[in-house]
Short mmCIF file of C-alpha atoms in Angstrom, two decimals:
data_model
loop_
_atom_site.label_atom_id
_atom_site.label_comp_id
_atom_site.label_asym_id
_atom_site.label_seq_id
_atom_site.Cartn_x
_atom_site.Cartn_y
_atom_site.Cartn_z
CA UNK A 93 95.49 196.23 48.11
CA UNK A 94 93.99 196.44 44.80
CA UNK A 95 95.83 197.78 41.66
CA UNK A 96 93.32 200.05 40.74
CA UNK A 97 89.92 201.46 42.46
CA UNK A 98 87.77 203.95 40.65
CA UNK A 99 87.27 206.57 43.85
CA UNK A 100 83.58 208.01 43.88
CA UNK A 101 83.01 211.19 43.34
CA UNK A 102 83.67 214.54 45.60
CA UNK A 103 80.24 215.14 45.34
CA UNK A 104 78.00 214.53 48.82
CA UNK A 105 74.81 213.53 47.41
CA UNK A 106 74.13 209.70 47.69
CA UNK A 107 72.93 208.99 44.40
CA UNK A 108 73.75 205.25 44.52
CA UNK A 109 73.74 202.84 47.79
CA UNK A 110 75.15 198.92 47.79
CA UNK A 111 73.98 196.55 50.54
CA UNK A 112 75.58 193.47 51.24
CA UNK A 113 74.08 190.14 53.24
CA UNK A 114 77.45 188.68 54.64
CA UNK A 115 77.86 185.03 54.11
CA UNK A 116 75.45 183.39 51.52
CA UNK A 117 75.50 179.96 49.46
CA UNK A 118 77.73 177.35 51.14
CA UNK A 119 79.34 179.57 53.84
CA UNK A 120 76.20 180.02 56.21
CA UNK A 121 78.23 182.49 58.68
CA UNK A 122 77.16 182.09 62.42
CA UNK A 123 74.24 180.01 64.24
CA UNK A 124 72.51 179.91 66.76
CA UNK A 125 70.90 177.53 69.00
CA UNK A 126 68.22 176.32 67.66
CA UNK A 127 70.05 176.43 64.25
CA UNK A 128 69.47 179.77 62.54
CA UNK A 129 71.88 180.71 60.00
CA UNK A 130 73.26 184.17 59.93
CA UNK A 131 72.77 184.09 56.03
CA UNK A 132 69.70 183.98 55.91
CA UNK A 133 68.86 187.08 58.91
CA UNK A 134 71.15 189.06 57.03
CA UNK A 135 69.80 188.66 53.62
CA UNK A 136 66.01 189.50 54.67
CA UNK A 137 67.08 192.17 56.86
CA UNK A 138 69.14 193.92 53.66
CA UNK A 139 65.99 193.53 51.58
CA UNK A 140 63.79 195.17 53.75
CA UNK A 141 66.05 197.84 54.21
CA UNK A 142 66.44 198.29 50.53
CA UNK A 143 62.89 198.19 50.51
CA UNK A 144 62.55 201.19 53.28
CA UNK A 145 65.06 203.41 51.05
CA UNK A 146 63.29 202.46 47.75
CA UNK A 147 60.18 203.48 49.31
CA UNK A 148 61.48 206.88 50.81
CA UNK A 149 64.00 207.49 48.27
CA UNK A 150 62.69 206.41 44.50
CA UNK A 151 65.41 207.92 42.76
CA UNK A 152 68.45 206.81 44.90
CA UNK A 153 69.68 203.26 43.35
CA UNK A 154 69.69 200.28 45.34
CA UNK A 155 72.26 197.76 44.17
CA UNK A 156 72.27 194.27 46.42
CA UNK A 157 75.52 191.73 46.04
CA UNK A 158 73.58 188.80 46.23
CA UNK A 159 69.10 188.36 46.54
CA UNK A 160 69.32 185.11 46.79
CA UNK A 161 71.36 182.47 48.77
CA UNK A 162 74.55 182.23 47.18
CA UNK A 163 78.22 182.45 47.83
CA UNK A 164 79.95 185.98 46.81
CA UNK A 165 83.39 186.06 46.96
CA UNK A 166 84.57 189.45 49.04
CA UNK A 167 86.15 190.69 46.23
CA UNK A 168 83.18 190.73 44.08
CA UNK A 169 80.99 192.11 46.89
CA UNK A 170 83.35 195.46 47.08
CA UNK A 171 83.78 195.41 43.39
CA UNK A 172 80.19 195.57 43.00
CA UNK A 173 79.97 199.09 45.03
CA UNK A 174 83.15 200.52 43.00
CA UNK A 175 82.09 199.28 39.71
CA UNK A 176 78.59 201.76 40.45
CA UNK A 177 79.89 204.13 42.08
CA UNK A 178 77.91 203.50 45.32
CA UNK A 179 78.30 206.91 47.42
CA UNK A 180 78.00 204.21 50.16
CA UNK A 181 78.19 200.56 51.43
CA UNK A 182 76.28 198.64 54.43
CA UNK A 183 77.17 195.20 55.01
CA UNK A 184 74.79 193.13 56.96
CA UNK A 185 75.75 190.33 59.85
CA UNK A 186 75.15 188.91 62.94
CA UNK A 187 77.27 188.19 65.72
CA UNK A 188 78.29 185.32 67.70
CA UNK A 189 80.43 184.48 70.94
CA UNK A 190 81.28 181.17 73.04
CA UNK A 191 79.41 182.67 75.90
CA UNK A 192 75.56 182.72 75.32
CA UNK A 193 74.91 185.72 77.53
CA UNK A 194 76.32 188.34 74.82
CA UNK A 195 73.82 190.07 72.85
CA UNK A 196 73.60 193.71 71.29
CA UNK A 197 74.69 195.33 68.21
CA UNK A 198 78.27 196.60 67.40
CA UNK A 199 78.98 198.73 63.84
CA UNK A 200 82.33 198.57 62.40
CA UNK A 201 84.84 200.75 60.16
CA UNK A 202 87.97 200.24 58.63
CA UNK A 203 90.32 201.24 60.84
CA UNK A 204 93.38 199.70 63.51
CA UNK A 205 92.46 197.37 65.84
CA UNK A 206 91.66 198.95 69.58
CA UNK A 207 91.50 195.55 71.23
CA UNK A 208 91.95 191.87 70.44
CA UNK A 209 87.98 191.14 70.68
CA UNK A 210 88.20 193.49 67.39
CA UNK A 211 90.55 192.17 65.76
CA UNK A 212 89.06 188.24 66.44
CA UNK A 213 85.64 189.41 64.69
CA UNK A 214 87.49 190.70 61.74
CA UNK A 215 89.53 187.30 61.50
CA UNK A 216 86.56 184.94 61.61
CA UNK A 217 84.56 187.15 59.05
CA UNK A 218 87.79 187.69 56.98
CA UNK A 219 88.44 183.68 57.18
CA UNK A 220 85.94 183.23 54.96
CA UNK A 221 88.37 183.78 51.65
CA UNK A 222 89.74 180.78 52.72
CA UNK A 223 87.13 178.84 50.92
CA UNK A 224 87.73 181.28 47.45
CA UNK A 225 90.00 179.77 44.47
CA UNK A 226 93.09 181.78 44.46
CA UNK A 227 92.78 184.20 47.65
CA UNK A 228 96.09 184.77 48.11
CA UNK A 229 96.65 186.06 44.25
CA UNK A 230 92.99 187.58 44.60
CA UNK A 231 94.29 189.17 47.75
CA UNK A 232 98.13 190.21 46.83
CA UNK A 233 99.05 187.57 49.52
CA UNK A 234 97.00 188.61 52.26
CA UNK A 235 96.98 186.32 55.19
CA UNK A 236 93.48 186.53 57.21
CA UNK A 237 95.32 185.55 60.37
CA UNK A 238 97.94 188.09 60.09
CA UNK A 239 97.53 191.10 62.46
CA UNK A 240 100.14 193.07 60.87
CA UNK A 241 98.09 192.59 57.23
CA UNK A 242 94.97 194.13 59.36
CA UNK A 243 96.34 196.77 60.50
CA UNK A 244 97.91 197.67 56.92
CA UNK A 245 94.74 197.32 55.14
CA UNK A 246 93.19 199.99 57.82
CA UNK A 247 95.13 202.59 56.14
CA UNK A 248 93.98 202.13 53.21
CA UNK A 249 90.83 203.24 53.46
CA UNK A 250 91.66 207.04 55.45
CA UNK A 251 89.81 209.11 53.34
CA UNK A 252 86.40 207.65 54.07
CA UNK A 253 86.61 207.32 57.58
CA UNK A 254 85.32 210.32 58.57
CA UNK A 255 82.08 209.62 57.17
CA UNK A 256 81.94 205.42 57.99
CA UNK A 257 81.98 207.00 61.57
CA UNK A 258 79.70 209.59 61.11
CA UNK A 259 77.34 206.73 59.59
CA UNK A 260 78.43 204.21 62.01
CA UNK A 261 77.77 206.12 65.44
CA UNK A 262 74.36 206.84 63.74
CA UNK A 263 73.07 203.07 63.33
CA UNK A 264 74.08 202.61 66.80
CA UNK A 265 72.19 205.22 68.13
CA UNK A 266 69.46 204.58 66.56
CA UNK A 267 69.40 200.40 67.69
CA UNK A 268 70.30 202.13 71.23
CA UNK A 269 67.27 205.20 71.01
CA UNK A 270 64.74 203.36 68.79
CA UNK A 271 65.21 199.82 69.31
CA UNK A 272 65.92 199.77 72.81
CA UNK A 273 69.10 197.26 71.80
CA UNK A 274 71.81 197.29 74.09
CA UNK A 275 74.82 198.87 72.04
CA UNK A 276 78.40 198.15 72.41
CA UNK A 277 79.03 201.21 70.03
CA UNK A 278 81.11 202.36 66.81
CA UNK A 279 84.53 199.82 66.49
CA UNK A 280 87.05 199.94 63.75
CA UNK A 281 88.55 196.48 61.96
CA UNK A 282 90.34 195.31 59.16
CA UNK A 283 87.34 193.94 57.13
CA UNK A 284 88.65 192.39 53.73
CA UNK A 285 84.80 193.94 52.50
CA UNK A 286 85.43 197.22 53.36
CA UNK A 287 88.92 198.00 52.36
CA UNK A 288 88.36 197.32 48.93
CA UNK A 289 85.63 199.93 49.24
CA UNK A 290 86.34 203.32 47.49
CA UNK A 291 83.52 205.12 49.50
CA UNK A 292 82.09 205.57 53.04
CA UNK A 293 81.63 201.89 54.31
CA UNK A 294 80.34 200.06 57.26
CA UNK A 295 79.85 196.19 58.88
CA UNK A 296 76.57 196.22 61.41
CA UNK A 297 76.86 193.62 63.50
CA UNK A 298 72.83 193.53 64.02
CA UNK A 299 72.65 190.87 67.31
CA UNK A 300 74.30 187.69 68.78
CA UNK A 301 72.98 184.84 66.93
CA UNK A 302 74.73 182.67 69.98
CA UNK A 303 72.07 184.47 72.05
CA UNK A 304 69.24 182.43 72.70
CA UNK A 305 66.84 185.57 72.86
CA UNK A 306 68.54 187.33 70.26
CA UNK A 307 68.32 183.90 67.62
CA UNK A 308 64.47 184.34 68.46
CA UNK A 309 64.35 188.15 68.25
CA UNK A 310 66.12 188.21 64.57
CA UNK A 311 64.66 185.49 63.39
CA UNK A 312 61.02 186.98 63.56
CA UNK A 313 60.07 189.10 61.05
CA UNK A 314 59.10 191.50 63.83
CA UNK A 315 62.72 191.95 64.67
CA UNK A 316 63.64 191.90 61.19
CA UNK A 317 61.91 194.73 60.44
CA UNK A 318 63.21 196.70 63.41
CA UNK A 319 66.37 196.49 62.49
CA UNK A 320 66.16 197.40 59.13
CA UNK A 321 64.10 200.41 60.55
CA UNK A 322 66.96 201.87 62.76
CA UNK A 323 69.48 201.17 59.78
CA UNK A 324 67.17 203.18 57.62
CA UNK A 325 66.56 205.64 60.44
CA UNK A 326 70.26 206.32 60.33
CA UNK A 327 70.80 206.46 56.96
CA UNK A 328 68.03 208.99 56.66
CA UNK A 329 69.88 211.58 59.60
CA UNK A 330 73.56 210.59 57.56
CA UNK A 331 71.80 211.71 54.13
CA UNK A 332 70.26 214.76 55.21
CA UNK A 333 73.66 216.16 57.68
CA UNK A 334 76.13 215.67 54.35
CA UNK A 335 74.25 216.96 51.71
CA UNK A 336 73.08 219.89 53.73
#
């Protein structure tokens, strides 16, 4: 875990918000059929939903961890949120799975793995410190193929995790009331982006880029839009139940 993490502070009004498109730059993430990269859905679906909280919210500040397509090491992507304080942290991805007939949304925590499918979605986003200089000095050592380093790095982040639900079971309901997506709910993981976290964190798993209908669906800028509405719709409800 890292030496030292500046924790935010006690106080419950979100002053400061990071967002995070997963992937970027020469790690393109998932793809689908017809060749769309998760990179790229997750980076216009985190600027329109920085967009929808600018809009709503002028005096909350937006910090991204990359605009553009390039590669941001996880490190740097947490550090970002603890070097300003963020009150919290949404990280943006899509999904994928051998079989094409998966689709729906999924939010994750930090927090023990309930069941191998879990714990393989947290390895394949985790693996991608494999392509960093250094990740095992970066990472004290951490192995992204160990379960036992998962499960370790879930406790490090217990006294956020009250909240990451809270904010996680409210995306989902919204993709599931607003949306209309099917929802296979709030999961917890060992995600190498949000342990390093020092405030309420989540990973939304927005749709199954494997999915033909999906690929289409979050590719348009329809979709797009959509999701970044229920995200903001849910960020809106989280805001106003903990500073109330």
């Amino acid at each position: 875990m890292p030496d030292s993490i500046a924790v935010t502070s006690a106080s419950t009004n979100i002053r400061t918000i990071v967002l995070d498109a997963g992937h970027g730059g020469k790690d393109p993430g998932c793809s689908g059929p017809s060749g769309v990269r998760e990179k790229n859905i997750a980076l216009k679906i985190v600027l329109a939903l920085g967009k929808k909280i600018k809009e709503e919210y002028p005096n909350i500040k937006v910090y991204y961890t990359r605009q553009t397509d390039v590669f941001v090491n996880l490190h740097e992507r947490s550090a970002i949120a603890n070097r300003n304080r963020a009150n919290l942290f949404i990280s943006v991805h899509c999904n994928s799975h051998p079989s094409k007939k998966f689709k729906g949304t999924e939010t994750y925590t930090m927090g023990l793995h309930k069941t191998g499918e879990n714990l393989d979605v947290a390895k394949r986003e985790n693996s991608v410190i494999l392509q960093e200089k250094d990740y095992r000095k970066t990472y004290n050592g951490f192995d992204p193929n160990s379960p036992l380093a998962h499960i370790m790095m879930a406790n490090y982040q217990s006294a956020f995790m009250n909240n990451s639900l809270k904010f996680a079971q409210k995306i989902e309901r919204q993709f599931k009331r607003y949306s209309e997506r099917n929802s296979y709910g709030v999961k917890q993981a060992g995600f190498l982006v949000l342990w390093e976290t020092a405030m309420p964190s989540v990973l939304v798993e927005v749709g199954f880029l494997t999915n033909p209908n999906e690929e289409e669906y979050l590719s348009s800028s329809d979709g797009q839009d959509e999701v970044a509405k229920s995200i903001f719709r849910a960020f809106k409800s989280y805001k106003e139940e903990i500073e109330n």
